[in-house]
Amino acid sequence: MTHQHPISKTINDIKPDDPVKSCKYIEMGSCFALAGVRCCVHGSIESPLIVTAEEIRDNTVSYDLVVQRNQELLAAITGLADGPTGECKTCGNLVDKKYKDVNFEYMGGEPLPAGLNIQHYTECNQRCTYCFYTQTNTFMKPQYSIIDYLDLFRKNGKLRGDNWIDFSGG
Ligand code: SF4
Ligand code: SF4
């Protein structure tokens, strides 16, 4: 199913000194989940999809689109636009900022716990008996290329090092 992202009508109206709510995961995090890319997943808390697996497979995702989707999420969380907010609105990682201090340009650049989180459900070649995926035989192949997504940032000089990378999801 395609995840819908309404275009914000107000994001361009935000002034540099306007107060907004943001977090480091919206600004620089990425969780590569089965359904697509989110800013974060922390246990049972997750932000909405920024781009879907289908969009990445269809090659319709650009660097500018990712930046725009993050702006839309910030606008929705701040109450300036409608749109999916997942569990962001009640998340303790949100901080009050001025819009001019928010930066969506880069991926990574700080060792945030699970800041780059690969939950890609790669078909695992082990079969640990205690594993949920072994017991339910639900190993899944990757649904899209993480490398293609990272390349959107790398080719624009916007992929930074010094990251905390989590691997999970089978
Ligand atoms: S506000 Fe919380 S749930 Fe939303 S992206 Fe930031 S850390 Fe994740
Ligand atoms: S996903 Fe992890 S726990 Fe499960 S079978 Fe593979 S290595 Fe073992």
PDB file of N, CA and C in Angstrom, residues 62-155:
ATOM      1  N   SER A  62      14.200  11.251  -4.517  1.00  0.00           N
ATOM      2  CA  SER A  62      15.373  12.106  -4.719  1.00  0.00           C
ATOM      3  C   SER A  62      15.808  12.666  -3.369  1.00  0.00           C
ATOM      4  N   TYR A  63      16.998  13.225  -3.343  1.00  0.00           N
ATOM      5  CA  TYR A  63      17.479  13.907  -2.128  1.00  0.00           C
ATOM      6  C   TYR A  63      16.497  15.008  -1.725  1.00  0.00           C
ATOM      7  N   ASP A  64      16.072  15.814  -2.701  1.00  0.00           N
ATOM      8  CA  ASP A  64      15.145  16.919  -2.396  1.00  0.00           C
ATOM      9  C   ASP A  64      13.827  16.414  -1.817  1.00  0.00           C
ATOM     10  N   LEU A  65      13.353  15.264  -2.318  1.00  0.00           N
ATOM     11  CA  LEU A  65      12.093  14.726  -1.806  1.00  0.00           C
ATOM     12  C   LEU A  65      12.239  14.325  -0.339  1.00  0.00           C
ATOM     13  N   VAL A  66      13.361  13.711   0.024  1.00  0.00           N
ATOM     14  CA  VAL A  66      13.575  13.315   1.421  1.00  0.00           C
ATOM     15  C   VAL A  66      13.598  14.548   2.328  1.00  0.00           C
ATOM     16  N   VAL A  67      14.302  15.586   1.889  1.00  0.00           N
ATOM     17  CA  VAL A  67      14.343  16.830   2.676  1.00  0.00           C
ATOM     18  C   VAL A  67      12.926  17.400   2.822  1.00  0.00           C
ATOM     19  N   GLN A  68      12.175  17.390   1.722  1.00  0.00           N
ATOM     20  CA  GLN A  68      10.800  17.914   1.753  1.00  0.00           C
ATOM     21  C   GLN A  68       9.918  17.115   2.714  1.00  0.00           C
ATOM     22  N   ARG A  69      10.051  15.800   2.682  1.00  0.00           N
ATOM     23  CA  ARG A  69       9.225  14.950   3.573  1.00  0.00           C
ATOM     24  C   ARG A  69       9.570  15.216   5.041  1.00  0.00           C
ATOM     25  N   ASN A  70      10.845  15.439   5.329  1.00  0.00           N
ATOM     26  CA  ASN A  70      11.229  15.765   6.710  1.00  0.00           C
ATOM     27  C   ASN A  70      10.654  17.122   7.122  1.00  0.00           C
ATOM     28  N   GLN A  71      10.654  18.077   6.186  1.00  0.00           N
ATOM     29  CA  GLN A  71      10.049  19.381   6.471  1.00  0.00           C
ATOM     30  C   GLN A  71       8.563  19.226   6.749  1.00  0.00           C
ATOM     31  N   GLU A  72       7.899  18.373   5.972  1.00  0.00           N
ATOM     32  CA  GLU A  72       6.460  18.156   6.170  1.00  0.00           C
ATOM     33  C   GLU A  72       6.179  17.526   7.523  1.00  0.00           C
ATOM     34  N   LEU A  73       7.051  16.589   7.933  1.00  0.00           N
ATOM     35  CA  LEU A  73       6.867  15.966   9.246  1.00  0.00           C
ATOM     36  C   LEU A  73       7.019  17.004  10.344  1.00  0.00           C
ATOM     37  N   LEU A  74       8.048  17.846  10.238  1.00  0.00           N
ATOM     38  CA  LEU A  74       8.247  18.904  11.226  1.00  0.00           C
ATOM     39  C   LEU A  74       7.038  19.833  11.279  1.00  0.00           C
ATOM     40  N   ALA A  75       6.507  20.194  10.107  1.00  0.00           N
ATOM     41  CA  ALA A  75       5.337  21.086  10.059  1.00  0.00           C
ATOM     42  C   ALA A  75       4.130  20.424  10.713  1.00  0.00           C
ATOM     43  N   ALA A  76       3.952  19.124  10.488  1.00  0.00           N
ATOM     44  CA  ALA A  76       2.809  18.414  11.071  1.00  0.00           C
ATOM     45  C   ALA A  76       2.954  18.302  12.583  1.00  0.00           C
ATOM     46  N   ILE A  77       4.169  17.988  13.050  1.00  0.00           N
ATOM     47  CA  ILE A  77       4.400  17.864  14.496  1.00  0.00           C
ATOM     48  C   ILE A  77       4.181  19.202  15.187  1.00  0.00           C
ATOM     49  N   THR A  78       4.619  20.269  14.524  1.00  0.00           N
ATOM     50  CA  THR A  78       4.514  21.610  15.111  1.00  0.00           C
ATOM     51  C   THR A  78       3.080  22.133  15.043  1.00  0.00           C
ATOM     52  N   GLY A  79       2.211  21.456  14.269  1.00  0.00           N
ATOM     53  CA  GLY A  79       0.817  21.876  14.164  1.00  0.00           C
ATOM     54  C   GLY A  79       0.579  22.881  13.067  1.00  0.00           C
ATOM     55  N   LEU A  80       1.525  22.996  12.129  1.00  0.00           N
ATOM     56  CA  LEU A  80       1.384  23.957  11.041  1.00  0.00           C
ATOM     57  C   LEU A  80       0.764  23.335   9.803  1.00  0.00           C
ATOM     58  N   ALA A  81       0.672  22.026   9.770  1.00  0.00           N
ATOM     59  CA  ALA A  81       0.120  21.345   8.596  1.00  0.00           C
ATOM     60  C   ALA A  81      -0.447  20.006   9.024  1.00  0.00           C
ATOM     61  N   ASP A  82      -1.360  19.492   8.204  1.00  0.00           N
ATOM     62  CA  ASP A  82      -1.858  18.146   8.452  1.00  0.00           C
ATOM     63  C   ASP A  82      -0.852  17.149   7.903  1.00  0.00           C
ATOM     64  N   GLY A  83      -0.869  15.965   8.453  1.00  0.00           N
ATOM     65  CA  GLY A  83       0.018  14.932   7.936  1.00  0.00           C
ATOM     66  C   GLY A  83       0.298  13.909   9.007  1.00  0.00           C
ATOM     67  N   PRO A  84       0.801  12.752   8.609  1.00  0.00           N
ATOM     68  CA  PRO A  84       1.084  11.697   9.590  1.00  0.00           C
ATOM     69  C   PRO A  84       2.208  12.105  10.530  1.00  0.00           C
ATOM     70  N   THR A  85       2.033  11.811  11.806  1.00  0.00           N
ATOM     71  CA  THR A  85       3.069  12.153  12.792  1.00  0.00           C
ATOM     72  C   THR A  85       3.514  10.931  13.598  1.00  0.00           C
ATOM     73  N   GLY A  86       2.928   9.762  13.323  1.00  0.00           N
ATOM     74  CA  GLY A  86       3.338   8.563  14.059  1.00  0.00           C
ATOM     75  C   GLY A  86       3.270   8.805  15.554  1.00  0.00           C
ATOM     76  N   GLU A  87       4.342   8.424  16.261  1.00  0.00           N
ATOM     77  CA  GLU A  87       4.379   8.653  17.708  1.00  0.00           C
ATOM     78  C   GLU A  87       5.207   9.875  18.064  1.00  0.00           C
ATOM     79  N   CYS A  88       5.517  10.700  17.061  1.00  0.00           N
ATOM     80  CA  CYS A  88       6.420  11.838  17.291  1.00  0.00           C
ATOM     81  C   CYS A  88       5.854  12.871  18.265  1.00  0.00           C
ATOM     82  N   LYS A  89       4.547  13.137  18.154  1.00  0.00           N
ATOM     83  CA  LYS A  89       4.002  14.269  18.911  1.00  0.00           C
ATOM     84  C   LYS A  89       4.154  14.109  20.416  1.00  0.00           C
ATOM     85  N   THR A  90       4.198  12.866  20.896  1.00  0.00           N
ATOM     86  CA  THR A  90       4.307  12.658  22.339  1.00  0.00           C
ATOM     87  C   THR A  90       5.705  12.167  22.726  1.00  0.00           C
ATOM     88  N   CYS A  91       6.647  12.261  21.816  1.00  0.00           N
ATOM     89  CA  CYS A  91       7.989  11.700  22.042  1.00  0.00           C
ATOM     90  C   CYS A  91       8.852  12.638  22.893  1.00  0.00           C
ATOM     91  N   GLY A  92       9.572  12.059  23.843  1.00  0.00           N
ATOM     92  CA  GLY A  92      10.437  12.841  24.735  1.00  0.00           C
ATOM     93  C   GLY A  92      11.669  13.407  24.052  1.00  0.00           C
ATOM     94  N   ASN A  93      11.964  12.960  22.843  1.00  0.00           N
ATOM     95  CA  ASN A  93      13.130  13.489  22.126  1.00  0.00           C
ATOM     96  C   ASN A  93      12.852  14.817  21.431  1.00  0.00           C
ATOM     97  N   LEU A  94      11.578  15.207  21.360  1.00  0.00           N
ATOM     98  CA  LEU A  94      11.252  16.489  20.712  1.00  0.00           C
ATOM     99  C   LEU A  94      11.786  17.645  21.540  1.00  0.00           C
ATOM    100  N   VAL A  95      12.328  18.640  20.870  1.00  0.00           N
ATOM    101  CA  VAL A  95      12.767  19.852  21.573  1.00  0.00           C
ATOM    102  C   VAL A  95      12.196  21.077  20.848  1.00  0.00           C
ATOM    103  N   ASP A  96      12.045  22.155  21.607  1.00  0.00           N
ATOM    104  CA  ASP A  96      11.611  23.423  21.015  1.00  0.00           C
ATOM    105  C   ASP A  96      12.820  24.105  20.387  1.00  0.00           C
ATOM    106  N   LYS A  97      12.646  24.555  19.159  1.00  0.00           N
ATOM    107  CA  LYS A  97      13.736  25.223  18.444  1.00  0.00           C
ATOM    108  C   LYS A  97      13.172  26.390  17.650  1.00  0.00           C
ATOM    109  N   LYS A  98      14.086  27.201  17.152  1.00  0.00           N
ATOM    110  CA  LYS A  98      13.693  28.159  16.128  1.00  0.00           C
ATOM    111  C   LYS A  98      13.906  27.485  14.772  1.00  0.00           C
ATOM    112  N   TYR A  99      13.062  27.825  13.818  1.00  0.00           N
ATOM    113  CA  TYR A  99      13.150  27.143  12.517  1.00  0.00           C
ATOM    114  C   TYR A  99      14.527  27.286  11.887  1.00  0.00           C
ATOM    115  N   LYS A 100      15.182  28.429  12.115  1.00  0.00           N
ATOM    116  CA  LYS A 100      16.494  28.652  11.496  1.00  0.00           C
ATOM    117  C   LYS A 100      17.561  27.708  12.061  1.00  0.00           C
ATOM    118  N   ASP A 101      17.284  27.105  13.227  1.00  0.00           N
ATOM    119  CA  ASP A 101      18.256  26.200  13.843  1.00  0.00           C
ATOM    120  C   ASP A 101      18.012  24.736  13.468  1.00  0.00           C
ATOM    121  N   VAL A 102      17.023  24.499  12.613  1.00  0.00           N
ATOM    122  CA  VAL A 102      16.737  23.139  12.150  1.00  0.00           C
ATOM    123  C   VAL A 102      17.487  22.905  10.840  1.00  0.00           C
ATOM    124  N   ASN A 103      18.136  21.733  10.743  1.00  0.00           N
ATOM    125  CA  ASN A 103      18.925  21.442   9.535  1.00  0.00           C
ATOM    126  C   ASN A 103      18.577  20.051   9.005  1.00  0.00           C
ATOM    127  N   PHE A 104      17.975  20.019   7.823  1.00  0.00           N
ATOM    128  CA  PHE A 104      17.587  18.744   7.204  1.00  0.00           C
ATOM    129  C   PHE A 104      18.576  18.289   6.137  1.00  0.00           C
ATOM    130  N   GLU A 105      19.673  18.991   6.006  1.00  0.00           N
ATOM    131  CA  GLU A 105      20.587  18.767   4.873  1.00  0.00           C
ATOM    132  C   GLU A 105      21.290  17.421   4.869  1.00  0.00           C
ATOM    133  N   TYR A 106      21.644  16.925   6.085  1.00  0.00           N
ATOM    134  CA  TYR A 106      22.575  15.800   6.166  1.00  0.00           C
ATOM    135  C   TYR A 106      21.917  14.526   6.680  1.00  0.00           C
ATOM    136  N   MET A 107      22.496  13.399   6.298  1.00  0.00           N
ATOM    137  CA  MET A 107      22.192  12.151   6.973  1.00  0.00           C
ATOM    138  C   MET A 107      23.387  11.812   7.854  1.00  0.00           C
ATOM    139  N   GLY A 108      23.110  11.515   9.129  1.00  0.00           N
ATOM    140  CA  GLY A 108      24.152  11.121  10.057  1.00  0.00           C
ATOM    141  C   GLY A 108      25.012  12.286  10.502  1.00  0.00           C
ATOM    142  N   GLY A 109      26.083  11.928  11.238  1.00  0.00           N
ATOM    143  CA  GLY A 109      27.007  12.952  11.696  1.00  0.00           C
ATOM    144  C   GLY A 109      27.125  13.007  13.203  1.00  0.00           C
ATOM    145  N   GLU A 110      26.367  12.143  13.902  1.00  0.00           N
ATOM    146  CA  GLU A 110      26.427  12.132  15.356  1.00  0.00           C
ATOM    147  C   GLU A 110      26.083  10.720  15.823  1.00  0.00           C
ATOM    148  N   PRO A 111      26.801  10.199  16.837  1.00  0.00           N
ATOM    149  CA  PRO A 111      26.497   8.828  17.287  1.00  0.00           C
ATOM    150  C   PRO A 111      25.232   8.751  18.137  1.00  0.00           C
ATOM    151  N   LEU A 112      24.084   9.012  17.512  1.00  0.00           N
ATOM    152  CA  LEU A 112      22.800   8.889  18.211  1.00  0.00           C
ATOM    153  C   LEU A 112      22.454   7.412  18.347  1.00  0.00           C
ATOM    154  N   PRO A 113      21.995   6.942  19.518  1.00  0.00           N
ATOM    155  CA  PRO A 113      21.561   5.549  19.623  1.00  0.00           C
ATOM    156  C   PRO A 113      20.526   5.224  18.554  1.00  0.00           C
ATOM    157  N   ALA A 114      20.807   4.190  17.754  1.00  0.00           N
ATOM    158  CA  ALA A 114      19.932   3.786  16.646  1.00  0.00           C
ATOM    159  C   ALA A 114      19.726   4.904  15.625  1.00  0.00           C
ATOM    160  N   GLY A 115      20.700   5.797  15.522  1.00  0.00           N
ATOM    161  CA  GLY A 115      20.577   6.916  14.573  1.00  0.00           C
ATOM    162  C   GLY A 115      20.541   6.444  13.135  1.00  0.00           C
ATOM    163  N   LEU A 116      21.337   5.408  12.838  1.00  0.00           N
ATOM    164  CA  LEU A 116      21.191   4.686  11.569  1.00  0.00           C
ATOM    165  C   LEU A 116      20.825   3.258  11.947  1.00  0.00           C
ATOM    166  N   ASN A 117      19.607   2.897  11.677  1.00  0.00           N
ATOM    167  CA  ASN A 117      19.056   1.637  12.178  1.00  0.00           C
ATOM    168  C   ASN A 117      18.624   0.787  10.996  1.00  0.00           C
ATOM    169  N   ILE A 118      19.288  -0.357  10.843  1.00  0.00           N
ATOM    170  CA  ILE A 118      18.990  -1.214   9.697  1.00  0.00           C
ATOM    171  C   ILE A 118      18.129  -2.377  10.162  1.00  0.00           C
ATOM    172  N   GLN A 119      16.826  -2.261   9.943  1.00  0.00           N
ATOM    173  CA  GLN A 119      15.867  -3.318  10.290  1.00  0.00           C
ATOM    174  C   GLN A 119      15.375  -3.897   8.975  1.00  0.00           C
ATOM    175  N   HIS A 120      16.292  -4.490   8.251  1.00  0.00           N
ATOM    176  CA  HIS A 120      15.988  -4.727   6.852  1.00  0.00           C
ATOM    177  C   HIS A 120      15.397  -6.111   6.585  1.00  0.00           C
ATOM    178  N   TYR A 121      15.308  -6.927   7.624  1.00  0.00           N
ATOM    179  CA  TYR A 121      14.738  -8.265   7.478  1.00  0.00           C
ATOM    180  C   TYR A 121      15.427  -9.050   6.366  1.00  0.00           C
ATOM    181  N   THR A 122      16.739  -8.814   6.232  1.00  0.00           N
ATOM    182  CA  THR A 122      17.502  -9.580   5.261  1.00  0.00           C
ATOM    183  C   THR A 122      17.332 -11.058   5.569  1.00  0.00           C
ATOM    184  N   GLU A 123      17.151 -11.826   4.568  1.00  0.00           N
ATOM    185  CA  GLU A 123      16.982 -13.257   4.776  1.00  0.00           C
ATOM    186  C   GLU A 123      18.250 -13.783   5.459  1.00  0.00           C
ATOM    187  N   CYS A 124      18.120 -14.186   6.721  1.00  0.00           N
ATOM    188  CA  CYS A 124      19.278 -14.578   7.529  1.00  0.00           C
ATOM    189  C   CYS A 124      19.701 -16.004   7.179  1.00  0.00           C
ATOM    190  N   ASN A 125      21.028 -16.236   7.161  1.00  0.00           N
ATOM    191  CA  ASN A 125      21.483 -17.591   6.831  1.00  0.00           C
ATOM    192  C   ASN A 125      21.763 -18.433   8.076  1.00  0.00           C
ATOM    193  N   GLN A 126      21.391 -17.924   9.253  1.00  0.00           N
ATOM    194  CA  GLN A 126      21.440 -18.724  10.482  1.00  0.00           C
ATOM    195  C   GLN A 126      20.025 -19.218  10.768  1.00  0.00           C
ATOM    196  N   ARG A 127      19.907 -20.133  11.674  1.00  0.00           N
ATOM    197  CA  ARG A 127      18.570 -20.567  12.112  1.00  0.00           C
ATOM    198  C   ARG A 127      18.618 -20.824  13.612  1.00  0.00           C
ATOM    199  N   CYS A 128      18.921 -19.767  14.386  1.00  0.00           N
ATOM    200  CA  CYS A 128      18.999 -19.915  15.845  1.00  0.00           C
ATOM    201  C   CYS A 128      17.631 -20.386  16.354  1.00  0.00           C
ATOM    202  N   THR A 129      17.648 -21.412  17.211  1.00  0.00           N
ATOM    203  CA  THR A 129      16.368 -22.042  17.580  1.00  0.00           C
ATOM    204  C   THR A 129      15.490 -21.117  18.409  1.00  0.00           C
ATOM    205  N   TYR A 130      16.116 -20.153  19.135  1.00  0.00           N
ATOM    206  CA  TYR A 130      15.327 -19.256  19.982  1.00  0.00           C
ATOM    207  C   TYR A 130      14.748 -18.088  19.199  1.00  0.00           C
ATOM    208  N   CYS A 131      15.116 -17.967  17.922  1.00  0.00           N
ATOM    209  CA  CYS A 131      14.763 -16.769  17.158  1.00  0.00           C
ATOM    210  C   CYS A 131      13.289 -16.798  16.724  1.00  0.00           C
ATOM    211  N   PHE A 132      12.647 -15.659  16.928  1.00  0.00           N
ATOM    212  CA  PHE A 132      11.242 -15.508  16.511  1.00  0.00           C
ATOM    213  C   PHE A 132      11.079 -15.821  15.026  1.00  0.00           C
ATOM    214  N   TYR A 133      12.038 -15.335  14.233  1.00  0.00           N
ATOM    215  CA  TYR A 133      11.903 -15.508  12.785  1.00  0.00           C
ATOM    216  C   TYR A 133      12.104 -16.958  12.363  1.00  0.00           C
ATOM    217  N   THR A 134      12.987 -17.683  13.091  1.00  0.00           N
ATOM    218  CA  THR A 134      13.147 -19.108  12.824  1.00  0.00           C
ATOM    219  C   THR A 134      11.858 -19.845  13.187  1.00  0.00           C
ATOM    220  N   GLN A 135      11.353 -19.528  14.370  1.00  0.00           N
ATOM    221  CA  GLN A 135      10.194 -20.268  14.882  1.00  0.00           C
ATOM    222  C   GLN A 135       8.950 -20.040  14.026  1.00  0.00           C
ATOM    223  N   THR A 136       8.849 -18.850  13.439  1.00  0.00           N
ATOM    224  CA  THR A 136       7.655 -18.565  12.637  1.00  0.00           C
ATOM    225  C   THR A 136       7.955 -18.628  11.140  1.00  0.00           C
ATOM    226  N   ASN A 137       9.223 -18.926  10.805  1.00  0.00           N
ATOM    227  CA  ASN A 137       9.659 -19.010   9.405  1.00  0.00           C
ATOM    228  C   ASN A 137       9.217 -17.780   8.608  1.00  0.00           C
ATOM    229  N   THR A 138       9.560 -16.623   9.163  1.00  0.00           N
ATOM    230  CA  THR A 138       9.119 -15.370   8.530  1.00  0.00           C
ATOM    231  C   THR A 138      10.305 -14.512   8.086  1.00  0.00           C
ATOM    232  N   PHE A 139      11.411 -15.137   7.747  1.00  0.00           N
ATOM    233  CA  PHE A 139      12.521 -14.367   7.176  1.00  0.00           C
ATOM    234  C   PHE A 139      12.064 -13.781   5.838  1.00  0.00           C
ATOM    235  N   MET A 140      12.435 -12.539   5.627  1.00  0.00           N
ATOM    236  CA  MET A 140      12.011 -11.880   4.390  1.00  0.00           C
ATOM    237  C   MET A 140      13.216 -11.306   3.674  1.00  0.00           C
ATOM    238  N   LYS A 141      13.151 -11.281   2.383  1.00  0.00           N
ATOM    239  CA  LYS A 141      14.228 -10.687   1.605  1.00  0.00           C
ATOM    240  C   LYS A 141      14.150  -9.161   1.728  1.00  0.00           C
ATOM    241  N   PRO A 142      15.276  -8.469   1.520  1.00  0.00           N
ATOM    242  CA  PRO A 142      15.237  -6.997   1.536  1.00  0.00           C
ATOM    243  C   PRO A 142      14.213  -6.487   0.521  1.00  0.00           C
ATOM    244  N   GLN A 143      13.510  -5.446   0.894  1.00  0.00           N
ATOM    245  CA  GLN A 143      12.462  -4.907   0.030  1.00  0.00           C
ATOM    246  C   GLN A 143      12.943  -3.748  -0.845  1.00  0.00           C
ATOM    247  N   TYR A 144      14.164  -3.262  -0.570  1.00  0.00           N
ATOM    248  CA  TYR A 144      14.710  -2.154  -1.369  1.00  0.00           C
ATOM    249  C   TYR A 144      16.194  -2.059  -1.071  1.00  0.00           C
ATOM    250  N   SER A 145      16.890  -1.254  -1.857  1.00  0.00           N
ATOM    251  CA  SER A 145      18.339  -1.119  -1.678  1.00  0.00           C
ATOM    252  C   SER A 145      18.665   0.045  -0.744  1.00  0.00           C
ATOM    253  N   ILE A 146      19.284  -0.275   0.395  1.00  0.00           N
ATOM    254  CA  ILE A 146      19.746   0.779   1.304  1.00  0.00           C
ATOM    255  C   ILE A 146      20.838   1.610   0.632  1.00  0.00           C
ATOM    256  N   ILE A 147      21.678   0.951  -0.152  1.00  0.00           N
ATOM    257  CA  ILE A 147      22.788   1.650  -0.810  1.00  0.00           C
ATOM    258  C   ILE A 147      22.252   2.755  -1.725  1.00  0.00           C
ATOM    259  N   ASP A 148      21.191   2.453  -2.478  1.00  0.00           N
ATOM    260  CA  ASP A 148      20.605   3.474  -3.352  1.00  0.00           C
ATOM    261  C   ASP A 148      20.174   4.689  -2.547  1.00  0.00           C
ATOM    262  N   TYR A 149      19.597   4.428  -1.370  1.00  0.00           N
ATOM    263  CA  TYR A 149      19.114   5.527  -0.532  1.00  0.00           C
ATOM    264  C   TYR A 149      20.289   6.336   0.030  1.00  0.00           C
ATOM    265  N   LEU A 150      21.308   5.629   0.545  1.00  0.00           N
ATOM    266  CA  LEU A 150      22.486   6.332   1.070  1.00  0.00           C
ATOM    267  C   LEU A 150      23.155   7.164  -0.023  1.00  0.00           C
ATOM    268  N   ASP A 151      23.134   6.629  -1.250  1.00  0.00           N
ATOM    269  CA  ASP A 151      23.768   7.332  -2.371  1.00  0.00           C
ATOM    270  C   ASP A 151      23.098   8.673  -2.677  1.00  0.00           C
ATOM    271  N   LEU A 152      21.794   8.798  -2.365  1.00  0.00           N
ATOM    272  CA  LEU A 152      21.125  10.087  -2.582  1.00  0.00           C
ATOM    273  C   LEU A 152      21.862  11.173  -1.814  1.00  0.00           C
ATOM    274  N   PHE A 153      22.268  10.835  -0.588  1.00  0.00           N
ATOM    275  CA  PHE A 153      22.987  11.803   0.254  1.00  0.00           C
ATOM    276  C   PHE A 153      24.461  11.866  -0.119  1.00  0.00           C
ATOM    277  N   ARG A 154      25.078  10.701  -0.328  1.00  0.00           N
ATOM    278  CA  ARG A 154      26.521  10.674  -0.609  1.00  0.00           C
ATOM    279  C   ARG A 154      26.843  11.481  -1.864  1.00  0.00           C
ATOM    280  N   LYS A 155      26.035  11.307  -2.916  1.00  0.00           N
ATOM    281  CA  LYS A 155      26.327  11.994  -4.178  1.00  0.00           C
ATOM    282  C   LYS A 155      26.152  13.511  -4.063  1.00  0.00           C
TER     283      LYS A 155
END
